[in-house]
mmCIF file of C-alpha atoms in Angstrom:
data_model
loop_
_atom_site.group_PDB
_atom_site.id
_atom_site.type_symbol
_atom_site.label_atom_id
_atom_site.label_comp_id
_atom_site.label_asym_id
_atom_site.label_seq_id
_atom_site.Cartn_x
_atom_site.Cartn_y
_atom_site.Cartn_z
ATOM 1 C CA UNK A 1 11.977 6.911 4.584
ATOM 2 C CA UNK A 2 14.744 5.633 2.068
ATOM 3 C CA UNK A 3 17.522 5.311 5.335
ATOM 4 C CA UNK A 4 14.172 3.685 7.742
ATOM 5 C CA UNK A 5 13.738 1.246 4.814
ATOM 6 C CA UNK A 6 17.801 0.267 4.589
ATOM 7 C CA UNK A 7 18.082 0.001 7.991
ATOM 8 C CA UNK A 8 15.385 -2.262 8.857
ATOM 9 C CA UNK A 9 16.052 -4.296 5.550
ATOM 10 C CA UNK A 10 19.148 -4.916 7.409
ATOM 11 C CA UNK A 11 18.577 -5.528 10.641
ATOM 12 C CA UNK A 12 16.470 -8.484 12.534
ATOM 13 C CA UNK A 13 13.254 -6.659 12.165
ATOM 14 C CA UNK A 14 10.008 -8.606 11.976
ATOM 15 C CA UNK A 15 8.681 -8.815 8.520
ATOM 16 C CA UNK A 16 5.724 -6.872 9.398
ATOM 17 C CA UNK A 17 8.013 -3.998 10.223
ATOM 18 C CA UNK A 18 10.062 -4.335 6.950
ATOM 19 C CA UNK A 19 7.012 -4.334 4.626
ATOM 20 C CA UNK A 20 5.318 -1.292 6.782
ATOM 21 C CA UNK A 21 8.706 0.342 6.273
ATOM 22 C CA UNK A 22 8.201 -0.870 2.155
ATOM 23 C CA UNK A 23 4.686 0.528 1.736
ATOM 24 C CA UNK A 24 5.551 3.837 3.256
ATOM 25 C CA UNK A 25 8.124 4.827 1.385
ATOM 26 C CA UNK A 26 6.239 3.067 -2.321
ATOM 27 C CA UNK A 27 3.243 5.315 -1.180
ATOM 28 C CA UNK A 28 5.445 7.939 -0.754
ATOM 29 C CA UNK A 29 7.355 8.351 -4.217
ATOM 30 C CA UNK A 30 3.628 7.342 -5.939
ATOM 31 C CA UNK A 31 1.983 10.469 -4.038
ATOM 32 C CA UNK A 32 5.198 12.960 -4.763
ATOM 33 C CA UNK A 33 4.191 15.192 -7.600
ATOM 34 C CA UNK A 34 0.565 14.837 -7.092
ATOM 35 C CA UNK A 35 0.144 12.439 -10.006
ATOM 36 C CA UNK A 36 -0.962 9.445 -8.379
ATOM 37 C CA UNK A 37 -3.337 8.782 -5.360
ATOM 38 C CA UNK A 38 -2.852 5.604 -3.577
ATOM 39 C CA UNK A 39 -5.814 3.296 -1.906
ATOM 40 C CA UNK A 40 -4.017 0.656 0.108
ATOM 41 C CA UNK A 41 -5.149 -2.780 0.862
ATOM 42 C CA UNK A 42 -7.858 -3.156 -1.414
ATOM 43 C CA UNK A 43 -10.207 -6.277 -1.270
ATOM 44 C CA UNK A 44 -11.792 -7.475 -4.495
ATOM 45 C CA UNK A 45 -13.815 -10.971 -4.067
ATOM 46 C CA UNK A 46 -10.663 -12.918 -4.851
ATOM 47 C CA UNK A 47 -7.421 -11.299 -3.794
ATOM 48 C CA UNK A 48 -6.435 -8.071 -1.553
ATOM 49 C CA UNK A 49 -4.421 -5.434 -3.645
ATOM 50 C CA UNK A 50 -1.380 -4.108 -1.853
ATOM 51 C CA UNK A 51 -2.051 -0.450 -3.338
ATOM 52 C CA UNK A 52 -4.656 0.457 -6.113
ATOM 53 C CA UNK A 53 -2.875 3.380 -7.645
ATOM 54 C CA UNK A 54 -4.981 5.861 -9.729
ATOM 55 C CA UNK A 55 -4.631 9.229 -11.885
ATOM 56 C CA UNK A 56 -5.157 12.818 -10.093
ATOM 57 C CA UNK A 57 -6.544 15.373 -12.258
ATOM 58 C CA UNK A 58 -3.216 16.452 -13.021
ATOM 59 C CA UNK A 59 -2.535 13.183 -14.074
ATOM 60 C CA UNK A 60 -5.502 12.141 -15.744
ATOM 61 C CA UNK A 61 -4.477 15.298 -18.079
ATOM 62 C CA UNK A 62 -0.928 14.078 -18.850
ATOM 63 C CA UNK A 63 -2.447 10.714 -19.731
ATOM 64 C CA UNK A 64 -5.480 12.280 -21.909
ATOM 65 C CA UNK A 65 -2.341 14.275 -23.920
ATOM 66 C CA UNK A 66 0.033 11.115 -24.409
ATOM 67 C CA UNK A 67 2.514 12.351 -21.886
ATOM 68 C CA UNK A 68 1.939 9.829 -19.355
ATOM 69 C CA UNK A 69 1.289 6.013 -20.626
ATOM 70 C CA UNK A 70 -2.617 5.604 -20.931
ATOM 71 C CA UNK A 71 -2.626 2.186 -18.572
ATOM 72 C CA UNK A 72 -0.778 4.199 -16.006
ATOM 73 C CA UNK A 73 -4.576 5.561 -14.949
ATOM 74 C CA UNK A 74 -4.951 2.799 -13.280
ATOM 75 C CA UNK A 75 -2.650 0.304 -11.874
ATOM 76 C CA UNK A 76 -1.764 -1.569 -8.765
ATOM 77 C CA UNK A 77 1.451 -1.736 -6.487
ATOM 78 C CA UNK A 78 2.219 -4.897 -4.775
ATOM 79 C CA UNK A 79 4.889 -4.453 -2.183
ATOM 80 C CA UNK A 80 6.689 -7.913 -1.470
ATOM 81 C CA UNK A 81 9.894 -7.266 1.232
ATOM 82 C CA UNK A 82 11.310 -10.958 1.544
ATOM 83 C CA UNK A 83 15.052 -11.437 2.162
ATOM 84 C CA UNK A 84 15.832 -12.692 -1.229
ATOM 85 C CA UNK A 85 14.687 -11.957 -4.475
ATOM 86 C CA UNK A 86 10.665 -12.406 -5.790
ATOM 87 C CA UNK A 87 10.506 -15.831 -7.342
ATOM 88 C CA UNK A 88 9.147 -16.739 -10.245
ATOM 89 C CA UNK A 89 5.969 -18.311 -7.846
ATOM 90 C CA UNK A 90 4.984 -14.754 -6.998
ATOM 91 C CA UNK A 91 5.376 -13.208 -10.458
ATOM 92 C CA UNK A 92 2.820 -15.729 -11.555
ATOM 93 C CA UNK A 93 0.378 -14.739 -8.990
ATOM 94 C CA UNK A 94 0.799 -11.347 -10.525
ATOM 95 C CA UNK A 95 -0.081 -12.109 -13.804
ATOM 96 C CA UNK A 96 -2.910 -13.756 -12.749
ATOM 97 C CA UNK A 97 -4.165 -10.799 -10.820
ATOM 98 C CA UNK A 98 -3.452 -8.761 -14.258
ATOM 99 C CA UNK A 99 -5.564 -10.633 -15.760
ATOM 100 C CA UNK A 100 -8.526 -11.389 -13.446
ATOM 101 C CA UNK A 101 -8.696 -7.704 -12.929
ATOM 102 C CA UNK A 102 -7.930 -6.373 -16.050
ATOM 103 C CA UNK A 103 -5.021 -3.997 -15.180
ATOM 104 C CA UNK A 104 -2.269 -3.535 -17.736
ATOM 105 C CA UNK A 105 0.284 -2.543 -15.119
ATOM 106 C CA UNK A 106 1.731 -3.812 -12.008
ATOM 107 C CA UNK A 107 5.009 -2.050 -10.249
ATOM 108 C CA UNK A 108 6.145 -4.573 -8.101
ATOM 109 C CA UNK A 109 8.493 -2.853 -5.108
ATOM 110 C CA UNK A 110 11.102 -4.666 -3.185
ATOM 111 C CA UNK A 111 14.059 -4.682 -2.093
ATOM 112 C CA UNK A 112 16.519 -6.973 -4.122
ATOM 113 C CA UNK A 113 13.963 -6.829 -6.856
ATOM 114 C CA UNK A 114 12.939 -9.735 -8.866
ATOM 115 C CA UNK A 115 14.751 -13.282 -9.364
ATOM 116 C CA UNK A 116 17.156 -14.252 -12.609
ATOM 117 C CA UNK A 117 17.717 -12.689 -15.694
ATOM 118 C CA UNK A 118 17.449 -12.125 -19.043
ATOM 119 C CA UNK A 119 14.793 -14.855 -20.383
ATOM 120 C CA UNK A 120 15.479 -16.656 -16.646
ATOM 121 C CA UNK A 121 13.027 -17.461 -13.330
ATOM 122 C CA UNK A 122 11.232 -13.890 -12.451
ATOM 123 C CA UNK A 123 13.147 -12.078 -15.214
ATOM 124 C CA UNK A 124 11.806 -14.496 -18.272
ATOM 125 C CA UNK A 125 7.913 -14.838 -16.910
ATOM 126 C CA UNK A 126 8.000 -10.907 -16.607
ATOM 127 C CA UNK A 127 9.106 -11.131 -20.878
ATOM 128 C CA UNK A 128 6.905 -13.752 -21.901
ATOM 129 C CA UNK A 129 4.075 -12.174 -19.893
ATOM 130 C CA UNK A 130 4.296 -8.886 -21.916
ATOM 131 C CA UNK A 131 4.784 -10.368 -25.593
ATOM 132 C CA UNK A 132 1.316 -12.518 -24.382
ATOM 133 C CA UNK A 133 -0.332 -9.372 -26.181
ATOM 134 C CA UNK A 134 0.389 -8.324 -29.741
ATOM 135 C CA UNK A 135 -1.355 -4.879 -29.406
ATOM 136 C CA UNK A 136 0.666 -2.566 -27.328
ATOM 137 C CA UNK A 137 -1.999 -1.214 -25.063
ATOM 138 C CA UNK A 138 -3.118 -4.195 -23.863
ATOM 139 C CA UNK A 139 0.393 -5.789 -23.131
ATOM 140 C CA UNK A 140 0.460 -6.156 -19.298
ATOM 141 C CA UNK A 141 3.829 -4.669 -17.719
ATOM 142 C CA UNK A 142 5.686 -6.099 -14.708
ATOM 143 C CA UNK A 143 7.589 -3.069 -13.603
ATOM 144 C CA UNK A 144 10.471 -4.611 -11.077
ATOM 145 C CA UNK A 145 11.198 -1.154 -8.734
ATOM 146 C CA UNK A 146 13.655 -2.407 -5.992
ATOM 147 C CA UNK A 147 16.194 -0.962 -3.380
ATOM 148 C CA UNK A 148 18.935 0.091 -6.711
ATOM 149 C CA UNK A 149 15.623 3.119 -7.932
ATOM 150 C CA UNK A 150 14.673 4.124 -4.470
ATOM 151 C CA UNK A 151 18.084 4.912 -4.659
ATOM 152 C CA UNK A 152 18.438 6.500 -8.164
ATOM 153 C CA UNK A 153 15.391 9.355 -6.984
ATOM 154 C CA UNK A 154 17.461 10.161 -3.825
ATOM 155 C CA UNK A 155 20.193 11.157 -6.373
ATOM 156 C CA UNK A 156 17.455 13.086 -8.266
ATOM 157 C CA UNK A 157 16.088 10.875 -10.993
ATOM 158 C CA UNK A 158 12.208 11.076 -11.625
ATOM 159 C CA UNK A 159 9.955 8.162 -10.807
ATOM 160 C CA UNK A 160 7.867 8.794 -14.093
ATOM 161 C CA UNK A 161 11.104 8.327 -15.909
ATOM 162 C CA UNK A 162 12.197 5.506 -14.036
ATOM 163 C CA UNK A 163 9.113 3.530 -14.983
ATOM 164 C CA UNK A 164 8.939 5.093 -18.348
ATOM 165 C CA UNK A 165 12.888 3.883 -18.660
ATOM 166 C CA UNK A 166 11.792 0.141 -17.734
ATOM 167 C CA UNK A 167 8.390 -0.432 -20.008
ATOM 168 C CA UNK A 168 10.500 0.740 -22.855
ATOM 169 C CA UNK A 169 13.706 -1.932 -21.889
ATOM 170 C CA UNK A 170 10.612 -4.568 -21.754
ATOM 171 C CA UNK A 171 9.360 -3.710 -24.860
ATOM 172 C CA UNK A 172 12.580 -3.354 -26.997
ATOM 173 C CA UNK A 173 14.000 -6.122 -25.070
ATOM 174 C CA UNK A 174 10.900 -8.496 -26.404
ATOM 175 C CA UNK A 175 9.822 -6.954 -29.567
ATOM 176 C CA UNK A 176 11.193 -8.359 -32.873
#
């Protein structure tokens, strides 16, 4: 899946065929593990969810003993495969969605992940977005998971602790 989604991220293929190839392999690392299940294209009366991503049993039980982040019970993936980085535009649409539907987290997958950095475009709304909430389980995460950590599991680093590893660099890197 990882080499399907390099190769077609760098090739001419329509963009239907790069996000297919996007949403596989995202559905794919979710499911491993048998943590997650993954409902895909889900409408609510507004907007249509790329992937509503929910607890197993097995994972409802790490999140009922602390060992798995409490909002990651339910969350949603959006999948956005455009040939630059995800603007600041679409961020905002995200946070929106957060809101409207009440879901504390959002990994977004891409390939060259989101626009600017530090406090900058994509980068800054993702910071100010979080520190909207002063109590920590109802800040809303924007967890950027691009080409650089599909690459970090092939090596043999763990999803949870991927995502674990970035909502603690957004809260440390916005808390003081």
């Amino acid at each position: 899946l990882l080499n399907d989604f390099k190769k077609k991220n760098s090739s001419k293929c329509s963009t239907k065929e790069k996000g297919d190839s996007l949403e596989n392999i995202a559905a794919f690392v979710l499911k491993s593990g048998n943590v997650f299940e993954v409902y895909k294209n889900v409408r609510t009366s507004t907007n249509e969810l790329d992937q509503l991503i929910k607890t197993t049993n097995s994972g409802s039980v790490l999140c009922s003993n602390g060992i798995l982040d409490a909002r990651l019970k339910n969350f949603i993936g959006e999948c956005k495969n455009y040939n630059k980085g995800v603007s600041v535009t679409y961020v905002g649409k995200i946070c929106s969605l957060l809101e409207v539907t009440d879901i504390k987290i959002c990994i977004l997958f891409s390939y060259k992940g989101i626009t600017g950095s530090g406090w900058k475009d994509a980068s800054g709304l993702v910071k100010k977005f979080y520190m909207s909430k002063e109590n920590p389980n109802e800040k809303y995460c924007i967890i950027d998971f691009n080409i650089n950590d599909f690459e970090s599991i092939k090596t043999g680093n763990n999803f949870l602790k991927i995502i674990e590893d970035k909502m603690l660099a957004l809260k440390y890197d916005t808390d003081y």
